[in-house]
């Protein structure tokens, strides 16, 4: 793929853009107006478990007009989930017949939102499960990697080769990636993981491992997971697990241990006084439940606690 645009150069977008540029692609960054001042020389840096990397993008801009004459093969959307709709509407003029859109955000609803404006066969989902945080603007630090970036078209509306072109582009750049025909189920695996860990880690200011080792927090996480399985069942959403106990066994024995020292991005958002992605995580579970007459009370409580902290910190 010759021309690639990364929309949102935060912790995840910076990693994608840096590695892809190092791999000799033409890579551009689209950011918000107030971020442009930090991109004077278009240079990005990545440190951490995958080594030290530095790349100078072809352009970093907040002006869509600067990009309209470029035929993008791939647009990677790496903004926060609450910015998905505004972002998709903004990039519509950049989408050409051959352009593929890769959504890499957390939570539920990003594909559903994007498909209101873009032909579904152009949209890919990418389940990202490497941990990355910003040291400063355009400088990311990779803390952990639990699995490949899993990429697929949720409704299998593309030929496998078209998806594999994107997978291979990312994998050859040095980011572990693989093709998944069940990417929607895989994404729900991450929703389960994030809903159980992120808000509690943010509220209690502790790592994933600490949450697992504490009896009280483990009981809360069990209830969050039980409610998500009930919501999925009521909404006819297919998960990779037949029951919550099967998932919990994997969650506690296999998923948390490699990331036991990791703090959730929601923790850093609250620390920085930023808006979190709670509405795409536990908040989305509450909404999906309420749509079918079921209130997931623990997810409801967790969501409201995070919203309270958001308002308190943003207004302080």
mmCIF file of C-alpha atoms in Angstrom, residues 1-130:
data_model
loop_
_atom_site.group_PDB
_atom_site.id
_atom_site.type_symbol
_atom_site.label_atom_id
_atom_site.label_comp_id
_atom_site.label_asym_id
_atom_site.label_seq_id
_atom_site.Cartn_x
_atom_site.Cartn_y
_atom_site.Cartn_z
ATOM 1 C CA UNK A 1 0.000 0.000 0.000
ATOM 2 C CA UNK A 2 1.541 3.255 -1.151
ATOM 3 C CA UNK A 3 -0.359 6.034 0.636
ATOM 4 C CA UNK A 4 -1.589 5.667 4.202
ATOM 5 C CA UNK A 5 -3.365 8.197 6.412
ATOM 6 C CA UNK A 6 -3.469 7.812 10.196
ATOM 7 C CA UNK A 7 -6.256 9.867 11.770
ATOM 8 C CA UNK A 8 -5.419 10.635 15.380
ATOM 9 C CA UNK A 9 -1.781 10.524 16.450
ATOM 10 C CA UNK A 10 -2.330 9.562 20.055
ATOM 11 C CA UNK A 11 -0.808 6.564 21.798
ATOM 12 C CA UNK A 12 -1.997 4.015 19.227
ATOM 13 C CA UNK A 13 -1.957 6.165 16.082
ATOM 14 C CA UNK A 14 1.625 7.264 16.720
ATOM 15 C CA UNK A 15 2.741 3.622 16.817
ATOM 16 C CA UNK A 16 0.990 2.739 13.553
ATOM 17 C CA UNK A 17 2.251 5.840 11.759
ATOM 18 C CA UNK A 18 5.851 5.469 12.945
ATOM 19 C CA UNK A 19 6.209 1.805 12.043
ATOM 20 C CA UNK A 20 4.482 2.187 8.675
ATOM 21 C CA UNK A 21 6.687 5.145 7.748
ATOM 22 C CA UNK A 22 9.813 3.212 8.755
ATOM 23 C CA UNK A 23 8.574 0.544 6.363
ATOM 24 C CA UNK A 24 8.879 3.059 3.484
ATOM 25 C CA UNK A 25 5.204 3.852 2.919
ATOM 26 C CA UNK A 26 3.973 7.390 2.324
ATOM 27 C CA UNK A 27 2.348 8.145 5.663
ATOM 28 C CA UNK A 28 0.300 11.208 6.597
ATOM 29 C CA UNK A 29 -1.230 12.257 9.894
ATOM 30 C CA UNK A 30 -4.537 14.060 10.429
ATOM 31 C CA UNK A 31 -4.892 15.618 13.891
ATOM 32 C CA UNK A 32 -6.952 18.216 15.716
ATOM 33 C CA UNK A 33 -6.058 21.889 15.313
ATOM 34 C CA UNK A 34 -4.479 22.270 18.747
ATOM 35 C CA UNK A 35 -2.118 19.338 18.125
ATOM 36 C CA UNK A 36 -0.522 20.769 14.984
ATOM 37 C CA UNK A 37 1.732 23.124 16.936
ATOM 38 C CA UNK A 38 3.558 20.101 18.370
ATOM 39 C CA UNK A 39 4.305 18.679 14.904
ATOM 40 C CA UNK A 40 6.675 21.271 13.499
ATOM 41 C CA UNK A 41 9.006 18.780 11.845
ATOM 42 C CA UNK A 42 6.439 15.954 11.314
ATOM 43 C CA UNK A 43 8.582 13.608 13.421
ATOM 44 C CA UNK A 44 7.250 10.804 15.600
ATOM 45 C CA UNK A 45 9.008 8.688 18.222
ATOM 46 C CA UNK A 46 8.192 5.293 19.706
ATOM 47 C CA UNK A 47 9.967 3.547 22.569
ATOM 48 C CA UNK A 48 9.268 0.498 24.706
ATOM 49 C CA UNK A 49 9.145 -3.253 24.306
ATOM 50 C CA UNK A 50 9.486 -3.096 20.509
ATOM 51 C CA UNK A 51 12.609 -0.931 20.642
ATOM 52 C CA UNK A 52 13.301 2.690 19.722
ATOM 53 C CA UNK A 53 11.845 4.054 16.500
ATOM 54 C CA UNK A 54 11.768 7.446 14.846
ATOM 55 C CA UNK A 55 10.083 8.529 11.634
ATOM 56 C CA UNK A 56 9.338 11.728 9.783
ATOM 57 C CA UNK A 57 5.878 11.618 8.226
ATOM 58 C CA UNK A 58 5.173 13.104 4.823
ATOM 59 C CA UNK A 59 2.796 15.572 6.455
ATOM 60 C CA UNK A 60 0.938 16.151 9.714
ATOM 61 C CA UNK A 61 -2.023 18.483 9.325
ATOM 62 C CA UNK A 62 -5.423 19.354 10.719
ATOM 63 C CA UNK A 63 -6.654 20.686 7.362
ATOM 64 C CA UNK A 64 -8.470 18.153 5.197
ATOM 65 C CA UNK A 65 -7.784 20.308 2.133
ATOM 66 C CA UNK A 66 -4.077 19.452 2.397
ATOM 67 C CA UNK A 67 -4.891 15.800 1.712
ATOM 68 C CA UNK A 68 -7.599 15.898 -0.965
ATOM 69 C CA UNK A 69 -5.272 15.280 -3.919
ATOM 70 C CA UNK A 70 -3.791 12.106 -2.416
ATOM 71 C CA UNK A 71 -5.163 8.683 -3.342
ATOM 72 C CA UNK A 72 -5.139 6.837 -0.039
ATOM 73 C CA UNK A 73 -4.990 3.066 -0.086
ATOM 74 C CA UNK A 74 -5.610 2.851 3.643
ATOM 75 C CA UNK A 75 -6.983 5.197 6.298
ATOM 76 C CA UNK A 76 -6.378 4.084 9.872
ATOM 77 C CA UNK A 77 -8.799 5.680 12.322
ATOM 78 C CA UNK A 78 -7.154 5.865 15.754
ATOM 79 C CA UNK A 79 -9.198 8.553 17.491
ATOM 80 C CA UNK A 80 -11.095 8.049 20.739
ATOM 81 C CA UNK A 81 -14.427 6.277 20.264
ATOM 82 C CA UNK A 82 -16.433 9.382 21.169
ATOM 83 C CA UNK A 83 -14.849 11.154 18.176
ATOM 84 C CA UNK A 84 -15.661 8.396 15.666
ATOM 85 C CA UNK A 85 -18.722 9.964 14.064
ATOM 86 C CA UNK A 86 -17.189 13.433 13.641
ATOM 87 C CA UNK A 87 -14.002 11.887 12.253
ATOM 88 C CA UNK A 88 -15.779 9.681 9.727
ATOM 89 C CA UNK A 89 -17.765 12.639 8.410
ATOM 90 C CA UNK A 90 -14.585 14.692 8.160
ATOM 91 C CA UNK A 91 -12.642 12.131 6.097
ATOM 92 C CA UNK A 92 -15.434 11.347 3.633
ATOM 93 C CA UNK A 93 -13.875 13.529 0.882
ATOM 94 C CA UNK A 94 -10.645 11.492 1.151
ATOM 95 C CA UNK A 95 -12.252 8.113 0.544
ATOM 96 C CA UNK A 96 -11.637 6.952 -3.035
ATOM 97 C CA UNK A 97 -12.914 3.765 -4.741
ATOM 98 C CA UNK A 98 -9.888 1.719 -3.628
ATOM 99 C CA UNK A 99 -9.581 3.184 -0.109
ATOM 100 C CA UNK A 100 -9.990 0.867 2.880
ATOM 101 C CA UNK A 101 -10.851 2.197 6.358
ATOM 102 C CA UNK A 102 -9.363 0.428 9.375
ATOM 103 C CA UNK A 103 -11.035 1.206 12.717
ATOM 104 C CA UNK A 104 -8.761 0.582 15.699
ATOM 105 C CA UNK A 105 -10.744 2.109 18.566
ATOM 106 C CA UNK A 106 -11.883 0.550 21.811
ATOM 107 C CA UNK A 107 -15.419 -0.460 22.559
ATOM 108 C CA UNK A 108 -18.746 -1.105 20.903
ATOM 109 C CA UNK A 109 -20.383 0.974 18.176
ATOM 110 C CA UNK A 110 -17.514 2.234 16.006
ATOM 111 C CA UNK A 111 -18.325 -0.055 13.062
ATOM 112 C CA UNK A 112 -22.020 0.676 13.417
ATOM 113 C CA UNK A 113 -21.328 4.427 13.389
ATOM 114 C CA UNK A 114 -18.926 4.334 10.451
ATOM 115 C CA UNK A 115 -21.254 2.196 8.344
ATOM 116 C CA UNK A 116 -23.909 4.930 8.491
ATOM 117 C CA UNK A 117 -21.650 7.012 6.216
ATOM 118 C CA UNK A 118 -19.325 4.565 4.439
ATOM 119 C CA UNK A 119 -20.026 1.453 2.402
ATOM 120 C CA UNK A 120 -19.574 -1.502 4.744
ATOM 121 C CA UNK A 121 -17.298 -3.364 2.362
ATOM 122 C CA UNK A 122 -14.730 -0.588 2.781
ATOM 123 C CA UNK A 123 -14.611 -0.876 6.573
ATOM 124 C CA UNK A 124 -12.290 -3.167 8.486
ATOM 125 C CA UNK A 125 -12.105 -3.644 12.238
ATOM 126 C CA UNK A 126 -8.771 -3.944 13.975
ATOM 127 C CA UNK A 127 -8.677 -5.363 17.504
ATOM 128 C CA UNK A 128 -5.640 -3.654 19.067
ATOM 129 C CA UNK A 129 -4.368 -5.176 22.289
ATOM 130 C CA UNK A 130 -0.896 -3.744 22.638
#
